[in-house]
PDB file of C-alpha atoms in Angstrom:
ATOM      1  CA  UNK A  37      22.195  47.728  -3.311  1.00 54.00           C
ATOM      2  CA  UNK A  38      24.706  49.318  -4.975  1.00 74.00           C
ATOM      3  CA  UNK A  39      26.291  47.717  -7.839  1.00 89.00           C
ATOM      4  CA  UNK A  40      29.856  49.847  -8.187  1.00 93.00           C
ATOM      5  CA  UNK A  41      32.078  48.020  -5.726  1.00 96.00           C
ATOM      6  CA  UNK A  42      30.714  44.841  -7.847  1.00 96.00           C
ATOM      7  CA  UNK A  43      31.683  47.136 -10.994  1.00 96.00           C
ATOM      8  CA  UNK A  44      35.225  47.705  -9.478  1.00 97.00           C
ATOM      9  CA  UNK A  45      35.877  44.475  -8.680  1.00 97.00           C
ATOM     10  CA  UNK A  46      35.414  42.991 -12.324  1.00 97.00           C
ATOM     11  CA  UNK A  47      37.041  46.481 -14.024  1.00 97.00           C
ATOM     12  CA  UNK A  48      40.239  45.397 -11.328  1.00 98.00           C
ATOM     13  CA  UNK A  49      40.292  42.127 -12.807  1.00 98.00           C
ATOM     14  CA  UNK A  50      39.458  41.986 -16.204  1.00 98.00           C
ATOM     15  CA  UNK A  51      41.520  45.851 -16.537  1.00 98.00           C
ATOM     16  CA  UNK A  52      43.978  44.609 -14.755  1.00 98.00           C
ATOM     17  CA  UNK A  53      45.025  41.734 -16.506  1.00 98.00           C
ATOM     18  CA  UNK A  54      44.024  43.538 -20.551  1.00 98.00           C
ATOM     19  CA  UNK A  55      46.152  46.114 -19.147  1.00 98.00           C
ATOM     20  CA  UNK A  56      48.883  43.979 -18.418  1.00 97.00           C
ATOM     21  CA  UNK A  57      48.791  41.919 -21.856  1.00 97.00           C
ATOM     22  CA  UNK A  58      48.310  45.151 -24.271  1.00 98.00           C
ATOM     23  CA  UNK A  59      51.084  47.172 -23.013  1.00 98.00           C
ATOM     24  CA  UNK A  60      53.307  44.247 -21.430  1.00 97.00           C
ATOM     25  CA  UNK A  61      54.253  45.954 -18.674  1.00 98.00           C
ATOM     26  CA  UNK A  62      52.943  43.363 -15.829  1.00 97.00           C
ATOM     27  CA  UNK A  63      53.283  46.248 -12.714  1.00 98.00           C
ATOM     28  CA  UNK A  64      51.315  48.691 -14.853  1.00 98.00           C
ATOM     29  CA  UNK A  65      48.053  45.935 -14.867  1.00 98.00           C
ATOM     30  CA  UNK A  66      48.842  45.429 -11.268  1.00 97.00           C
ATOM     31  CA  UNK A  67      48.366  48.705 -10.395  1.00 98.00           C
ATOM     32  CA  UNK A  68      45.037  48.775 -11.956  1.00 98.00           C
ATOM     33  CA  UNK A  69      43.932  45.444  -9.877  1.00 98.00           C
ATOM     34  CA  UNK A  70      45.198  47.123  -7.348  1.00 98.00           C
ATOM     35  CA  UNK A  71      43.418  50.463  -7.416  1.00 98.00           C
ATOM     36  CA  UNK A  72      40.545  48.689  -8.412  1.00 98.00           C
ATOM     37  CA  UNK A  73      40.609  46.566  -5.628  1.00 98.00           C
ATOM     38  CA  UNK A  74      41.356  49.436  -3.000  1.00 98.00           C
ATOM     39  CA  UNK A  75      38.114  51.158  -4.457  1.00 97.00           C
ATOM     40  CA  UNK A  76      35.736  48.087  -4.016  1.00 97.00           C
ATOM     41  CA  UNK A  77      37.623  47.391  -0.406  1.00 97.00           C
ATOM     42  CA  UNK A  78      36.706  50.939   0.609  1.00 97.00           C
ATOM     43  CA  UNK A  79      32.633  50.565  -0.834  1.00 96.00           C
ATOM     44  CA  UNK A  80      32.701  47.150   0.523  1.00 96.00           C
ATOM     45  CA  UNK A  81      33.625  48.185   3.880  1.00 96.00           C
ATOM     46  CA  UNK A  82      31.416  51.219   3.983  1.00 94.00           C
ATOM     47  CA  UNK A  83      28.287  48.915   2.478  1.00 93.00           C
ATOM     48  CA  UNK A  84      28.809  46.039   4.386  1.00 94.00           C
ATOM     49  CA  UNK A  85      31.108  46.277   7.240  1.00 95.00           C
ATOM     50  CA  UNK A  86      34.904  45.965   7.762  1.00 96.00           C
ATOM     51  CA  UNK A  87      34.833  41.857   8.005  1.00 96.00           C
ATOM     52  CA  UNK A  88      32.891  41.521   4.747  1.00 96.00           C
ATOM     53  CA  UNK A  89      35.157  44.064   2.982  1.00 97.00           C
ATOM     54  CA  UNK A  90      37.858  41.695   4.246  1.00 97.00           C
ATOM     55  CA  UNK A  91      36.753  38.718   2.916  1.00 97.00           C
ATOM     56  CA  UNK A  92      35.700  40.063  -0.109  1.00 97.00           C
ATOM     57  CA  UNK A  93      39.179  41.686  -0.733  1.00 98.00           C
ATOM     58  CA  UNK A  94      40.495  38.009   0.230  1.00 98.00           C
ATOM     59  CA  UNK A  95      38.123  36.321  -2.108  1.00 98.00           C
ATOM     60  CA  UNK A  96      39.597  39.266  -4.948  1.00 98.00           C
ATOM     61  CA  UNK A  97      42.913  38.510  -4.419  1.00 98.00           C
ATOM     62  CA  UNK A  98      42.723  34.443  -4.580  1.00 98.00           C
ATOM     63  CA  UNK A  99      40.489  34.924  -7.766  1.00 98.00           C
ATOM     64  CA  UNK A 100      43.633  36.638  -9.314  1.00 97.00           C
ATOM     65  CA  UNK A 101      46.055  34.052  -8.280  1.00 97.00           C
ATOM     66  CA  UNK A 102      43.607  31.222  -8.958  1.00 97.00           C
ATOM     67  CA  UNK A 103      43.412  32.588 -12.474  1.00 97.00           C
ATOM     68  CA  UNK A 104      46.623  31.968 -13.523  1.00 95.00           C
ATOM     69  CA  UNK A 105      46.682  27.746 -12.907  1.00 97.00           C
ATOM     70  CA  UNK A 106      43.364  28.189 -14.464  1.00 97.00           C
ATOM     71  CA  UNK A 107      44.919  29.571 -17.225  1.00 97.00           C
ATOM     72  CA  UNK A 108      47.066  26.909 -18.303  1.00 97.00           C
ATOM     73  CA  UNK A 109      44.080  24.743 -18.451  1.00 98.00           C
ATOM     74  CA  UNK A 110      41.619  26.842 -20.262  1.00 98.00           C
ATOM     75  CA  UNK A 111      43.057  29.632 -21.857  1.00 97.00           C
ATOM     76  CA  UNK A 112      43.896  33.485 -20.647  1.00 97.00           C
ATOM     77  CA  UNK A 113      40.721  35.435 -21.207  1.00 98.00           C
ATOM     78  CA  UNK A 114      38.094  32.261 -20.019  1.00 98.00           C
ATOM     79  CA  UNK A 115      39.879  32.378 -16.465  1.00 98.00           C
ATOM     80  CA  UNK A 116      40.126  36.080 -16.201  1.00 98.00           C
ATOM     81  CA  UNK A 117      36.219  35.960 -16.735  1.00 98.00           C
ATOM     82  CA  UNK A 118      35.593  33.063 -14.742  1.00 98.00           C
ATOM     83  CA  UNK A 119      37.319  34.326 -11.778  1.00 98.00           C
ATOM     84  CA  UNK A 120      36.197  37.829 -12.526  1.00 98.00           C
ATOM     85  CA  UNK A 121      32.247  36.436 -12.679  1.00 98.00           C
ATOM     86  CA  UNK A 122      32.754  34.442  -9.341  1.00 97.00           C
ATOM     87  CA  UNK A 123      33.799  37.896  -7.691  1.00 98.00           C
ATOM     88  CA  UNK A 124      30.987  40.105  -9.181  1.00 97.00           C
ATOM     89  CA  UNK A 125      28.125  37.253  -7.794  1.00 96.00           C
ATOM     90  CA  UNK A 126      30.039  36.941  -4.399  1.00 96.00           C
ATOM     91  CA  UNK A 127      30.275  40.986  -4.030  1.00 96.00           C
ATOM     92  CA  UNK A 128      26.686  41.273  -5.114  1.00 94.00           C
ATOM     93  CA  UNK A 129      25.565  38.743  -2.561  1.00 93.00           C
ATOM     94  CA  UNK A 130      27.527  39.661   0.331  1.00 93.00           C
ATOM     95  CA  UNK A 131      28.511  43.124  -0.796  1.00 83.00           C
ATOM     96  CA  UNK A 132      25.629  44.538  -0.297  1.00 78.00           C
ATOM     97  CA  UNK A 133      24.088  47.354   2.039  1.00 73.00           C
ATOM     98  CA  UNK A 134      23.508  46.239   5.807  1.00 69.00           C
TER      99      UNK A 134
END
């Protein structure tokens, strides 16, 4: 098993949005989540198959959007990790080799 897309998927997130907050530029920390997420896409896909890439890229995606609702009810950096943490175990578990 090979634990960099899991890697890319929590640097996407969690770089993404301390990227976003320390410079203040909110495109610059989306271009991180989304290099980030390319990268694990690509491993994903290669590791597991095109459909699990998919969903996993899905699964990326809502965890970013989920995160900010989340925010408001328990802070910034507790929903980025939440969300982040959901992604790694979901991309470990289903992210794997075939």
């Amino acid at each position: 098993m090979s634990l960099l897309p899991s890697a890319l998927a929590g640097t996407g997130l969690i770089g993404g949005f301390a990227t976003a907050r320390s410079t203040k530029n909110r495109p610059l920390g989306g271009a991180v989540l989304a290099a980030a997420g390319t990268g694990a896409f690509l491993l994903w896909k290669s590791n597991a198959g095109t459909p699990t890439a998919t969903a996993l890229s899905a699964l990326y995606l809502a965890a970013f959007g989920a995160s900010h609702p989340l925010a408001k009810k328990i802070g910034a950096w507790p929903a980025v990790n939440t969300v982040t943490a959901g992604v790694v175990l979901s991309s470990l578990v289903a992210g794997r080799r075939r």
